[in-house]
Coordinates of C-alpha atoms and ligand atoms in Angstrom, one line a residue:
Chain A
X14 CA -7.6 -54.2 37.0
X15 CA -9.7 -51.2 36.0
X16 CA -8.2 -48.3 34.2
X17 CA -9.5 -45.6 36.4
X18 CA -6.6 -43.2 37.0
X19 CA -8.6 -41.2 39.6
X20 CA -11.1 -43.0 41.9
X21 CA -12.9 -40.8 44.4
X22 CA -15.5 -42.2 46.8
X23 CA -17.5 -40.2 49.2
X24 CA -14.8 -37.5 49.6
X25 CA -15.6 -34.7 52.0
X26 CA -13.9 -31.5 53.1
X27 CA -15.1 -29.1 55.7
X28 CA -13.8 -25.8 56.7
X29 CA -15.3 -25.2 60.1
X30 CA -19.1 -25.0 59.5
X31 CA -18.8 -24.9 55.7
X32 CA -18.8 -28.1 53.7
X33 CA -16.7 -27.2 50.6
X34 CA -16.8 -30.7 49.1
X35 CA -19.8 -32.8 50.2
X36 CA -19.6 -36.6 49.8
X37 CA -18.4 -36.6 46.2
X38 CA -17.7 -39.8 44.2
X39 CA -16.5 -40.2 40.6
X40 CA -13.9 -41.9 38.5
X41 CA -11.6 -40.6 35.8
X42 CA -10.5 -43.0 33.1
X43 CA -7.0 -43.2 31.7
X44 CA -6.3 -40.8 28.9
X45 CA -9.4 -38.7 29.2
X46 CA -9.8 -35.0 29.8
X47 CA -12.2 -34.7 32.7
X48 CA -13.7 -31.4 33.6
X49 CA -15.1 -30.0 36.9
X50 CA -17.5 -27.3 35.9
X51 CA -19.0 -25.0 38.6
X52 CA -19.3 -21.4 39.7
X53 CA -17.1 -19.6 42.2
X54 CA -16.9 -21.2 45.5
X55 CA -18.4 -24.5 44.2
X56 CA -15.4 -26.5 45.7
X57 CA -13.3 -27.0 42.6
X58 CA -10.0 -25.9 44.0
X59 CA -10.7 -27.8 47.2
X60 CA -11.2 -31.0 45.2
X61 CA -8.0 -30.5 43.3
X62 CA -6.1 -29.7 46.5
X63 CA -7.3 -33.0 48.1
X64 CA -6.4 -35.0 45.0
X65 CA -2.9 -33.4 44.9
X66 CA -2.4 -34.1 48.6
X67 CA -2.2 -30.4 49.5
X68 CA -5.4 -30.6 51.7
X69 CA -6.4 -33.5 53.9
X70 CA -9.9 -34.8 53.3
X71 CA -12.3 -35.0 56.4
X72 CA -13.9 -38.1 55.1
X73 CA -14.1 -40.6 52.2
X74 CA -11.2 -41.8 50.1
X75 CA -9.4 -41.0 46.9
X76 CA -6.9 -42.9 44.8
X77 CA -4.7 -41.3 42.2
X78 CA -2.7 -43.7 39.9
X79 CA -3.7 -46.4 42.3
X80 CA -2.3 -44.7 45.4
X81 CA -4.4 -43.4 48.3
X82 CA -4.0 -39.7 48.7
X83 CA -4.1 -39.9 52.5
X84 CA -1.8 -42.9 53.1
X85 CA 0.5 -42.9 50.1
X86 CA 0.8 -39.2 49.5
X87 CA 4.5 -39.5 48.4
X88 CA 3.6 -41.9 45.6
X89 CA 0.7 -39.7 44.5
X90 CA 2.9 -36.6 44.5
X91 CA 5.6 -38.4 42.3
X92 CA 3.0 -39.3 39.7
X93 CA 1.1 -36.0 39.3
X94 CA 1.6 -32.5 38.1
X95 CA -0.3 -29.4 39.2
X96 CA -1.1 -26.2 37.4
X97 CA -2.6 -24.1 40.2
X98 CA -5.3 -21.4 39.8
X99 CA -2.9 -18.6 40.9
X100 CA 0.4 -17.7 39.2
X101 CA 2.8 -19.4 41.6
X102 CA 6.1 -19.0 39.7
X103 CA 8.7 -17.0 41.7
X104 CA 8.8 -13.5 40.2
X105 CA 12.4 -12.9 41.2
X106 CA 13.6 -15.9 39.3
X107 CA 13.7 -16.4 35.5
X108 CA 11.4 -18.8 33.7
X109 CA 14.3 -21.3 33.4
X110 CA 15.3 -21.0 37.1
X111 CA 11.7 -21.6 38.0
X112 CA 11.5 -24.8 36.0
X113 CA 14.8 -26.0 37.4
X114 CA 13.6 -25.3 40.9
X115 CA 10.5 -27.4 40.4
X116 CA 12.5 -30.1 38.7
X117 CA 14.8 -30.5 41.7
X118 CA 11.8 -30.8 44.0
X119 CA 10.9 -33.9 41.9
X120 CA 14.6 -34.9 42.1
X121 CA 15.1 -34.8 38.4
X122 CA 18.8 -35.0 37.8
X123 CA 20.3 -31.6 36.8
X124 CA 21.3 -32.4 33.2
X125 CA 18.0 -34.1 32.5
X126 CA 16.1 -31.2 34.1
X127 CA 17.9 -28.7 31.8
X128 CA 17.0 -30.6 28.6
X129 CA 13.4 -31.1 29.8
X130 CA 13.1 -27.5 30.7
X131 CA 14.4 -26.5 27.3
X132 CA 11.9 -28.7 25.6
X133 CA 9.0 -27.5 27.7
X134 CA 9.9 -23.8 27.2
X135 CA 9.9 -24.6 23.5
X136 CA 6.5 -26.2 23.7
X137 CA 4.9 -23.3 25.4
X138 CA 6.8 -20.8 23.3
X139 CA 8.8 -19.1 26.0
X140 CA 12.2 -19.9 24.8
X141 CA 13.0 -16.3 24.1
X142 CA 11.8 -15.2 27.5
X143 CA 13.5 -18.1 29.4
X144 CA 16.2 -16.0 30.9
X145 CA 14.0 -13.0 31.9
X146 CA 12.7 -12.7 35.4
X147 CA 9.1 -13.7 35.7
X148 CA 8.0 -10.3 36.9
X149 CA 8.4 -9.1 33.3
X150 CA 6.0 -11.7 31.9
X151 CA 2.5 -11.0 30.7
X152 CA -0.5 -12.9 32.1
X153 CA -0.5 -15.3 29.2
X154 CA 3.2 -16.0 29.5
X155 CA 2.9 -16.7 33.2
X156 CA 0.0 -19.1 32.6
X157 CA 2.1 -21.0 30.0
X158 CA 5.1 -21.1 32.4
X159 CA 2.8 -22.6 35.0
X160 CA 1.8 -25.2 32.5
X161 CA 5.4 -26.0 31.8
X162 CA 6.2 -26.3 35.5
X163 CA 3.3 -28.8 35.9
X164 CA 4.9 -31.0 33.2
X165 CA 8.5 -31.0 34.3
X166 CA 8.2 -34.4 36.1
X167 CA 6.4 -36.0 33.1
X168 CA 3.3 -36.8 35.2
X169 CA 0.8 -39.4 34.4
X170 CA -2.0 -37.1 35.5
X171 CA -2.0 -33.4 35.2
X172 CA -4.3 -31.3 37.4
X173 CA -5.2 -27.9 36.0
X174 CA -7.1 -25.4 38.1
X175 CA -8.9 -22.9 35.9
X176 CA -6.1 -23.0 33.3
X177 CA -7.5 -20.1 31.2
X178 CA -8.8 -17.8 33.9
X179 CA -8.3 -14.2 32.9
X180 CA -6.8 -15.0 29.5
X181 CA -7.9 -13.4 26.2
X182 CA -9.6 -15.4 23.5
X183 CA -6.5 -16.2 21.5
X184 CA -4.4 -17.2 24.5
X185 CA -7.2 -19.3 25.8
X186 CA -7.4 -21.2 22.5
X187 CA -3.6 -21.7 22.6
X188 CA -3.9 -23.2 26.0
X189 CA -6.6 -25.5 24.8
X190 CA -4.3 -26.7 22.0
X191 CA -1.5 -27.5 24.5
X192 CA -4.0 -29.5 26.6
X193 CA -5.2 -31.5 23.6
X194 CA -1.7 -32.1 22.6
X195 CA -0.9 -33.6 26.0
X196 CA -3.8 -36.0 25.7
X197 CA -3.1 -37.0 22.1
X198 CA 0.7 -37.1 22.0
X199 CA 1.6 -38.1 25.5
X200 CA -1.7 -40.0 26.4
X201 CA -1.8 -38.0 29.6
X202 CA -4.9 -38.0 31.8
X203 CA -6.1 -34.5 32.5
X204 CA -8.3 -33.2 35.3
X205 CA -9.3 -29.6 34.9
X206 CA -11.7 -27.2 36.6
X207 CA -13.4 -24.3 34.9
X208 CA -16.3 -22.1 35.1
X209 CA -16.3 -21.4 31.4
X210 CA -19.0 -23.3 29.5
X211 CA -17.2 -23.2 26.2
X212 CA -14.1 -24.6 27.8
X213 CA -15.9 -27.6 29.3
X214 CA -17.8 -28.2 26.1
X215 CA -14.9 -28.0 23.7
X216 CA -12.2 -29.6 25.6
X217 CA -13.5 -32.2 28.0
X218 CA -14.4 -35.8 27.2
X219 CA -16.6 -35.9 30.3
X220 CA -17.8 -33.2 32.7
X221 CA -19.0 -33.2 36.3
X222 CA -21.1 -30.2 37.1
X223 CA -20.5 -29.2 40.6
X224 CA -22.6 -26.9 42.8
X225 CA -22.3 -26.2 46.5
X226 CA -19.8 -29.1 46.9
X227 CA -21.9 -31.7 45.2
X228 CA -21.9 -33.3 41.7
X229 CA -25.3 -32.6 40.2
X230 CA -24.6 -34.2 36.8
X231 CA -21.8 -36.2 35.2
X232 CA -21.5 -37.3 31.6
X233 CA -20.1 -36.4 28.2
X234 CA -21.0 -32.8 27.2
X235 CA -23.0 -34.4 24.4
X236 CA -25.0 -36.7 26.7
X237 CA -25.6 -33.9 29.2
X238 CA -27.1 -31.7 26.5
X239 CA -29.1 -34.7 25.1
X240 CA -30.4 -35.4 28.5
X241 CA -32.4 -32.2 28.3
X242 CA -34.5 -33.9 25.6
X243 CA -32.1 -33.3 22.8
X244 CA -31.9 -30.9 19.9
X245 CA -34.7 -29.0 18.4
X246 CA -35.4 -29.5 14.7
X247 CA -37.9 -27.0 13.2
X248 CA -39.1 -27.9 9.7
X249 CA -41.4 -26.0 7.4
X250 CA -43.3 -27.6 4.4
X251 CA -44.6 -26.2 1.2
X252 CA -48.3 -27.0 1.8
X253 CA -50.5 -27.9 4.7
X254 CA -49.4 -31.3 5.9
X255 CA -51.5 -34.4 5.7
X256 CA -52.8 -36.1 8.9
X257 CA -50.4 -39.1 8.8
X258 CA -47.2 -37.0 8.7
X259 CA -47.1 -36.2 12.4
X260 CA -47.4 -39.8 13.2
X261 CA -44.7 -40.9 10.8
X262 CA -42.4 -38.3 12.2
X263 CA -43.1 -39.4 15.7
X264 CA -42.2 -43.0 14.7
X265 CA -38.7 -42.1 13.5
X266 CA -35.8 -43.2 15.6
X267 CA -34.5 -40.5 18.1
X268 CA -37.6 -38.4 17.8
X269 CA -39.0 -37.8 21.2
X270 CA -41.7 -35.3 20.7
X271 CA -43.6 -33.7 17.8
X272 CA -45.3 -30.4 18.0
X273 CA -47.2 -28.9 15.1
X274 CA -46.5 -25.3 14.5
X275 CA -47.5 -22.7 11.9
X276 CA -46.4 -24.1 8.5
X277 CA -44.7 -27.2 9.9
X278 CA -43.4 -29.1 12.9
X279 CA -41.1 -28.7 15.8
X280 CA -39.4 -31.9 16.9
X281 CA -37.4 -32.7 20.0
X282 CA -34.7 -35.3 18.9
X283 CA -31.8 -37.0 20.6
X284 CA -29.3 -36.4 17.8
X285 CA -30.2 -33.5 15.5
X286 CA -27.6 -34.0 12.7
X287 CA -28.4 -37.7 12.2
X288 CA -32.1 -37.3 12.5
X289 CA -32.6 -34.4 10.1
X290 CA -32.1 -36.4 6.9
X291 CA -34.6 -39.0 8.2
X292 CA -37.1 -36.2 8.8
X293 CA -36.6 -35.0 5.2
X294 CA -37.1 -38.5 3.9
X295 CA -40.3 -38.9 5.8
X296 CA -41.6 -35.6 4.4
X297 CA -40.7 -36.6 0.9
X298 CA -42.4 -39.9 1.4
X299 CA -45.6 -37.9 2.0
X300 CA -45.0 -36.1 -1.3
X301 CA -44.3 -32.8 0.5
X302 CA -41.3 -30.5 0.1
X303 CA -39.4 -29.0 2.9
X304 CA -38.9 -25.2 2.6
X305 CA -36.8 -24.5 5.6
X306 CA -35.1 -26.6 8.3
X307 CA -33.1 -25.5 11.4
X308 CA -31.3 -27.5 14.1
X309 CA -30.8 -25.8 17.4
X310 CA -28.5 -27.3 20.0
X311 CA -29.1 -27.0 23.7
X312 CA -26.0 -25.5 25.4
X313 CA -24.4 -26.6 28.6
X314 CA -25.8 -23.4 30.2
X315 CA -29.3 -24.9 29.7
X316 CA -28.0 -28.1 31.3
X317 CA -26.6 -26.1 34.2
X318 CA -29.8 -24.2 34.6
X319 CA -31.9 -27.4 34.6
X320 CA -29.7 -29.0 37.2
X321 CA -29.0 -26.1 39.6
X322 CA -31.8 -23.6 38.9
X323 CA -29.2 -20.9 38.1
X324 CA -27.3 -19.9 35.0
X325 CA -23.6 -19.8 34.8
X326 CA -23.6 -17.1 32.1
X327 CA -25.0 -14.6 34.6
X328 CA -21.8 -15.1 36.6
X329 CA -19.4 -14.7 33.7
X330 CA -18.4 -11.1 33.3
X331 CA -20.1 -10.2 36.6
X332 CA -18.3 -7.9 39.1
X333 CA -17.4 -11.0 41.1
X334 CA -15.5 -12.4 38.1
X335 CA -13.8 -9.1 37.4
X336 CA -12.8 -8.9 41.1
X337 CA -11.3 -12.3 41.0
X338 CA -9.3 -11.6 38.0
X339 CA -8.0 -8.5 39.6
X340 CA -6.9 -10.6 42.5
X341 CA -5.1 -13.0 40.3
X342 CA -3.3 -10.2 38.6
X343 CA -2.6 -8.3 41.7
X344 CA -1.2 -11.3 43.4
X345 CA 0.8 -11.8 40.3
X346 CA 2.2 -8.3 40.4
X347 CA 2.4 -7.8 44.2
Chain B
X153 CA 17.6 -33.5 50.3
X154 CA 17.8 -32.1 46.8
X155 CA 14.6 -30.3 47.7
X156 CA 16.2 -28.6 50.7
X157 CA 19.2 -27.5 48.6
X158 CA 16.9 -26.2 45.8
X159 CA 14.5 -24.4 48.1
X160 CA 17.5 -22.8 50.0
X161 CA 19.0 -21.9 46.7
X162 CA 15.8 -20.2 45.7
X163 CA 15.9 -18.1 48.8
X164 CA 19.6 -17.1 48.3
X165 CA 18.9 -16.0 44.7
X166 CA 15.9 -14.0 45.9
X167 CA 18.1 -12.4 48.5
X168 CA 21.0 -11.3 46.3
X169 CA 18.7 -10.2 43.5
X170 CA 17.3 -7.6 45.9
X171 CA 20.4 -6.0 47.4
X172 CA 18.2 -3.0 48.4
X173 CA 16.6 -5.1 51.1
X174 CA 20.0 -6.0 52.6
X175 CA 21.0 -2.3 52.5
X176 CA 17.8 -1.2 54.3
X177 CA 18.0 -3.9 56.9
X178 CA 21.6 -2.8 57.7
X179 CA 20.8 0.9 58.1
X180 CA 18.7 0.5 61.2
X181 CA 21.3 -1.3 63.4
X182 CA 24.0 1.1 62.2
X183 CA 21.9 4.1 63.0
X184 CA 21.2 2.6 66.5
X185 CA 24.9 2.2 67.0
X186 CA 25.7 5.7 65.8
X187 CA 23.0 7.5 67.7
X188 CA 22.1 5.4 70.7
X189 CA 25.5 3.9 71.3
X190 CA 27.4 7.2 70.9
X191 CA 24.9 9.6 72.4
X192 CA 24.0 7.7 75.5
X193 CA 27.5 7.0 76.7
X194 CA 26.5 5.5 80.0
X195 CA 30.1 5.4 81.1
X196 CA 30.0 9.2 81.2
X197 CA 27.7 8.8 84.3
X198 CA 30.8 7.6 86.1
X199 CA 31.8 11.2 86.0
X200 CA 35.3 10.5 84.9
X201 CA 36.5 9.5 88.4
X202 CA 38.7 6.5 88.6
X203 CA 36.3 4.9 91.2
X204 CA 33.3 5.5 88.9
X205 CA 35.0 4.0 85.9
X206 CA 36.0 0.9 87.9
X207 CA 32.4 0.5 89.0
X208 CA 31.2 0.8 85.4
X209 CA 33.7 -1.7 84.2
X210 CA 32.7 -4.0 87.0
X211 CA 29.0 -4.2 85.9
X212 CA 29.4 -3.7 82.1
X213 CA 32.6 -5.7 81.8
X214 CA 34.1 -3.1 79.5
X215 CA 35.1 0.5 80.0
X216 CA 33.1 2.1 77.1
X217 CA 29.4 1.8 76.6
X218 CA 29.7 1.9 72.8
X219 CA 31.6 -1.4 72.6
X220 CA 29.1 -2.9 75.0
X221 CA 26.0 -2.0 73.0
X222 CA 27.7 -2.6 69.6
X223 CA 28.0 -6.3 70.5
X224 CA 24.4 -6.2 71.6
X225 CA 23.5 -4.9 68.2
X226 CA 24.8 -8.1 66.7
X227 CA 22.0 -9.9 68.5
X228 CA 19.6 -7.1 67.3
X229 CA 20.3 -7.9 63.7
X230 CA 20.1 -11.6 64.2
X231 CA 16.7 -11.1 65.9
X232 CA 15.3 -9.0 63.0
X233 CA 16.7 -11.1 60.2
X234 CA 15.2 -14.3 61.7
X235 CA 11.8 -12.6 62.3
X236 CA 11.4 -12.3 58.5
X237 CA 11.6 -16.1 58.1
X238 CA 8.0 -16.2 59.4
X239 CA 6.9 -13.4 57.0
X240 CA 8.4 -15.2 54.1
X241 CA 6.4 -18.4 54.7
X242 CA 3.2 -16.4 54.9
X243 CA 4.0 -14.8 51.5
X244 CA 4.7 -18.2 50.0
X245 CA 1.3 -19.3 51.2
X246 CA -0.5 -16.3 49.9
X247 CA 1.1 -16.4 46.5
X248 CA 0.2 -20.1 46.1
X249 CA 3.9 -21.1 45.9
X250 CA 3.6 -23.1 49.1
X251 CA 0.7 -25.1 47.7
X252 CA 2.6 -25.8 44.6
X253 CA 5.6 -27.1 46.6
X254 CA 3.2 -29.1 48.8
X255 CA 2.0 -31.0 45.7
X256 CA 5.6 -32.1 44.9
X257 CA 7.5 -34.9 46.7
X258 CA 9.7 -32.4 48.5
X259 CA 9.7 -33.2 52.2
X260 CA 7.7 -30.9 54.4
X261 CA 10.6 -30.5 56.7
X262 CA 12.8 -29.2 53.9
X263 CA 10.3 -26.5 53.3
X264 CA 10.7 -25.3 56.9
X265 CA 14.4 -25.8 57.0
X266 CA 15.0 -23.8 53.8
X267 CA 13.3 -20.8 55.6
X268 CA 15.5 -21.4 58.7
X269 CA 18.7 -21.7 56.7
X270 CA 18.2 -18.6 54.6
X271 CA 17.4 -16.7 57.8
X272 CA 20.6 -18.0 59.4
X273 CA 22.7 -17.0 56.4
X274 CA 21.2 -13.5 56.3
X275 CA 21.5 -13.1 60.0
X276 CA 25.2 -14.0 60.0
X277 CA 26.1 -12.0 56.9
X278 CA 24.3 -8.9 58.4
X279 CA 26.0 -9.5 61.8
X280 CA 29.3 -9.6 60.1
X281 CA 28.7 -6.3 58.3
X282 CA 27.4 -4.7 61.5
X283 CA 30.5 -5.9 63.3
X284 CA 32.8 -4.2 60.7
X285 CA 30.7 -1.0 61.0
X286 CA 31.1 -1.2 64.8
X287 CA 34.9 -1.5 64.4
X288 CA 34.9 1.5 62.1
X289 CA 32.9 3.5 64.7
X290 CA 35.3 2.7 67.5
X291 CA 34.6 -0.8 69.0
X292 CA 37.5 -1.8 71.2
X293 CA 38.5 -5.5 71.1
X294 CA 39.4 -7.3 74.3
X295 CA 43.0 -8.5 74.9
X296 CA 42.0 -12.1 74.1
X297 CA 40.4 -11.4 70.7
X298 CA 41.7 -13.7 67.9
X299 CA 40.2 -15.0 64.7
X300 CA 39.3 -18.1 66.6
X301 CA 37.2 -16.3 69.2
X302 CA 35.6 -14.4 66.2
X303 CA 34.7 -17.8 64.8
X304 CA 33.3 -18.9 68.2
X305 CA 31.2 -15.7 68.3
X306 CA 29.6 -16.6 65.0
X307 CA 29.1 -20.1 66.2
X308 CA 27.0 -18.8 69.1
X309 CA 25.1 -16.4 66.7
X310 CA 24.5 -19.4 64.4
X311 CA 22.9 -21.4 67.1
X312 CA 20.8 -18.4 68.3
X313 CA 19.6 -17.7 64.7
X314 CA 18.6 -21.4 64.1
X315 CA 16.5 -21.4 67.2
X316 CA 14.9 -18.0 66.6
X317 CA 14.1 -18.5 63.0
X318 CA 12.6 -22.0 63.7
X319 CA 10.5 -20.3 66.4
X320 CA 9.2 -17.6 64.1
X321 CA 8.6 -20.1 61.3
X322 CA 6.6 -22.3 63.7
X323 CA 4.5 -19.3 64.7
X324 CA 3.7 -18.5 61.1
X325 CA 3.2 -22.1 59.9
X326 CA -0.5 -21.9 59.3
X327 CA -0.9 -18.1 59.1
X328 CA -2.3 -16.6 55.9
X329 CA -2.2 -13.0 57.0
X330 CA 1.1 -11.2 56.9
X331 CA -0.5 -8.4 59.0
X332 CA -0.9 -10.9 61.9
X333 CA 2.7 -11.9 61.5
X334 CA 3.8 -8.3 61.4
X335 CA 1.9 -7.6 64.7
X336 CA 3.5 -10.7 66.3
X337 CA 6.9 -9.5 65.3
X338 CA 6.3 -6.0 66.7
X339 CA 5.0 -7.5 69.8
X340 CA 8.0 -9.7 70.4
X341 CA 11.0 -7.8 69.1
X342 CA 11.4 -5.0 71.7
X343 CA 10.7 -7.2 74.7
X344 CA 13.2 -9.8 73.5
X345 CA 15.7 -7.1 73.0
X346 CA 15.2 -5.1 76.2
X347 CA 14.6 -8.2 78.4
X348 CA 18.2 -9.2 77.7
X349 CA 21.7 -8.0 78.3
X350 CA 21.9 -6.6 74.7
X351 CA 21.7 -2.9 75.7
X352 CA 22.0 -3.0 79.5
X353 CA 23.5 -5.4 82.0
X354 CA 20.9 -7.7 83.5
X355 CA 22.7 -7.4 86.9
X356 CA 21.2 -3.9 87.2
X357 CA 17.7 -4.9 86.3
X358 CA 14.8 -5.6 88.7
X359 CA 14.8 -9.3 89.7
X360 CA 11.6 -10.2 87.8
X361 CA 13.2 -8.9 84.6
X362 CA 16.4 -10.7 85.4
X363 CA 14.3 -13.9 85.6
X364 CA 12.8 -13.2 82.2
X365 CA 16.2 -12.5 80.7
X366 CA 17.4 -15.9 82.0
X367 CA 15.1 -17.6 79.5
X368 CA 15.8 -15.2 76.7
X369 CA 18.2 -16.7 74.1
X370 CA 19.3 -13.2 73.2
X371 CA 21.0 -12.9 76.6
X372 CA 23.1 -16.0 76.0
X373 CA 24.1 -15.1 72.4
X374 CA 25.1 -11.6 73.5
X375 CA 27.0 -12.9 76.6
X376 CA 29.0 -15.3 74.5
X377 CA 29.8 -12.6 71.9
X378 CA 31.0 -10.2 74.6
X379 CA 33.1 -12.8 76.2
X380 CA 34.8 -13.6 72.9
X381 CA 35.1 -10.1 71.5
X382 CA 35.3 -7.6 74.3
X383 CA 36.6 -9.2 77.5
X384 CA 40.2 -9.4 78.4
X385 CA 39.8 -12.8 80.2
X386 CA 37.3 -15.3 79.0
X387 CA 35.1 -16.9 81.6
X388 CA 34.8 -20.4 80.3
X389 CA 32.1 -21.5 82.7
X390 CA 29.9 -18.7 81.3
X391 CA 30.7 -19.5 77.8
X392 CA 30.0 -23.2 78.3
X393 CA 26.6 -22.3 79.8
X394 CA 25.9 -20.0 76.9
X395 CA 26.6 -22.7 74.3
X396 CA 24.6 -25.3 76.2
X397 CA 21.6 -23.0 76.4
X398 CA 21.9 -21.9 72.7
X399 CA 22.5 -25.5 71.5
X400 CA 19.5 -26.8 73.3
X401 CA 17.4 -23.9 72.1
X402 CA 18.4 -24.5 68.5
X403 CA 17.8 -28.2 68.5
X404 CA 14.5 -28.0 70.4
X405 CA 13.0 -25.4 68.1
X406 CA 14.3 -26.9 64.9
X407 CA 12.7 -30.2 66.0
X408 CA 9.4 -28.5 66.9
X409 CA 9.4 -26.7 63.5
X410 CA 9.9 -29.9 61.6
X411 CA 7.3 -31.9 63.6
X412 CA 4.8 -29.0 63.2
X413 CA 5.5 -29.0 59.4
X414 CA 4.5 -32.6 59.1
X415 CA 1.3 -32.0 60.8
X416 CA 0.3 -28.4 60.1
X417 CA 1.8 -27.2 56.9
X418 CA -1.3 -28.4 55.0
X419 CA -4.7 -28.0 56.4
Ligands
ATP648 N1 -8.7 -22.6 53.5 C1 -10.0 -22.4 53.6 N2 -10.5 -22.0 54.7 C2 -11.8 -21.8 54.8 N3 -12.7 -21.9 53.8 C3 -12.2 -22.2 52.6 C4 -10.8 -22.5 52.4 N4 -10.6 -22.8 51.1 C5 -11.8 -22.7 50.5 N5 -12.8 -22.4 51.4 C6 -14.2 -22.2 51.1 O1 -14.7 -23.4 50.5 C7 -15.6 -23.1 49.4 C8 -15.1 -23.7 48.1 O2 -13.9 -23.1 47.8 P1 -13.0 -23.4 46.5 O3 -11.8 -22.6 46.5 O4 -12.8 -24.9 46.4 O5 -14.0 -23.0 45.3 P2 -13.8 -23.0 43.8 O6 -14.8 -23.8 43.2 O7 -12.4 -23.3 43.5 O8 -14.1 -21.4 43.5 P3 -13.3 -20.5 42.4 O9 -14.0 -20.7 41.1 O10 -13.7 -19.1 43.0 O11 -11.9 -20.8 42.5 C9 -15.7 -21.6 49.3 O12 -16.9 -21.2 50.0 C10 -14.5 -21.1 50.1 O13 -14.8 -19.9 50.8
MG649 MG1 -10.8 -22.3 42.6

């Protein structure tokens, strides 16, 4: 028995001519936060829709909690929760009514549903708004209600499609806290999509970078960044360095590349924080004094750039992004 | 099953939380009755002569046009109420609610049937209100009218609205554009209304139109309603035919809707 909660092999989805998800394979382990990072139209929602049995794949297979999404859809549905990209709660109903509605779709008994809904509204701090109709909620409140709806059946795996899209910084941080809590307190497995680099970096145990329907990289955020060659340590010394220093620096563990620069060296290292003390020791061993040291971390954006040839930052805050957020809000208000 | 109850419950709540919509949808048939039914009193063409009136009664079955068309309006409200079942599934798809429900264990059939049931409930409640308005405006009951025939009338309208709403849901099942749905509704509503006996007896129509009307469920619903509400003697052969047609229509389209939902609700 492996402990893969999601097992995807060769999954493909076409919409006419367009291949939205192109022969994708990956596994998600029990209890991890797994992120799908990619720009608009990369195929993130399509992937979630297939894993949650909303869309039928054209090829390949996927198992969620050991059940095949195509042939054992009902078992899959019982064991998962979904927080969709859009605000899907019914605006004419109250927050509480929405939760009870979703609970009965999972056949949670009425009394049990009431107590769970109360707990969840407490968790996402909507208790005071529970009996207001959803059309009076703010964007952040609606997102939190969606989160609560996704949890009402106590799923083993929760799918979150761009859970912080269009939220301000504080609300985004609050949503991250809820997500971490679910992992730590309830040992839930979380699959989320995002096109925010910070979100992928801060929140996810592992990330798949997806572009045009294909996974172009998959690892921990740390390893992805390290794969670029690692951190950059720049160190300056008090007098011109002796000949042997460059060689001893190059011989240190983790150091990949040494480049002499004006007044010191620039090192490419696998693990900046752990390597910096060793670098200082080596300098001291040569009877020199370090006058200045800096460690620079490569960001996921650089990883993204290296793998796709484009940068994700360009897309954040672009008109496209603004347009999409308007759509989410307009749909929400319509 | 609990999914069907919950989804239908949702629709009922949405409905009574927006009483304005009910109000608006009642205005149109009542205006039609008041203006069209009263202004175009076709029995006036008989010229008031005894022979003329007898001829009118012979083809229309009743002696005043208002009563004739008012019962036709019951079918009109059923038609319009059921058409919106298709619209509402398109909205659920657009707002993402449908995808959310599709990710839960709720059966696909219950998603469709909740739309059918709410359309039926709305259709029957609106038909009831329109009938009351018609009585206020001067509808004359037949000699045979009893609470039992009233019940039978609504049974016929019930079957008719099940079949019609299942039909409109089936048309909308994959649609993402409410504009398309709106166009389809506009395309269908007047032909369904005019190619039936709702406003004019089919006996006086050209034969090709009579043939069309023969396959139009509106014709059978209206015929049953007239037999029960207006006529002095009920023709049980006609009524049996009406119920056979409407029953088959309801069962066939509900079944088609459910089968399509298994296959086509998700893409
Ligand atoms: N139902 C559909 N019919 C046709 N094409 C679709 C459909 N759904 C998605 N697509 C297309 O598939 C591609 C992937 O879409 P998807 O929604 O999965 O992207 P995404 O990564 O979720 O993007 P976003 O960040 O904008 O949500 C897009 O090009 C989109 O236009
Ligand atoms: Mg998406």
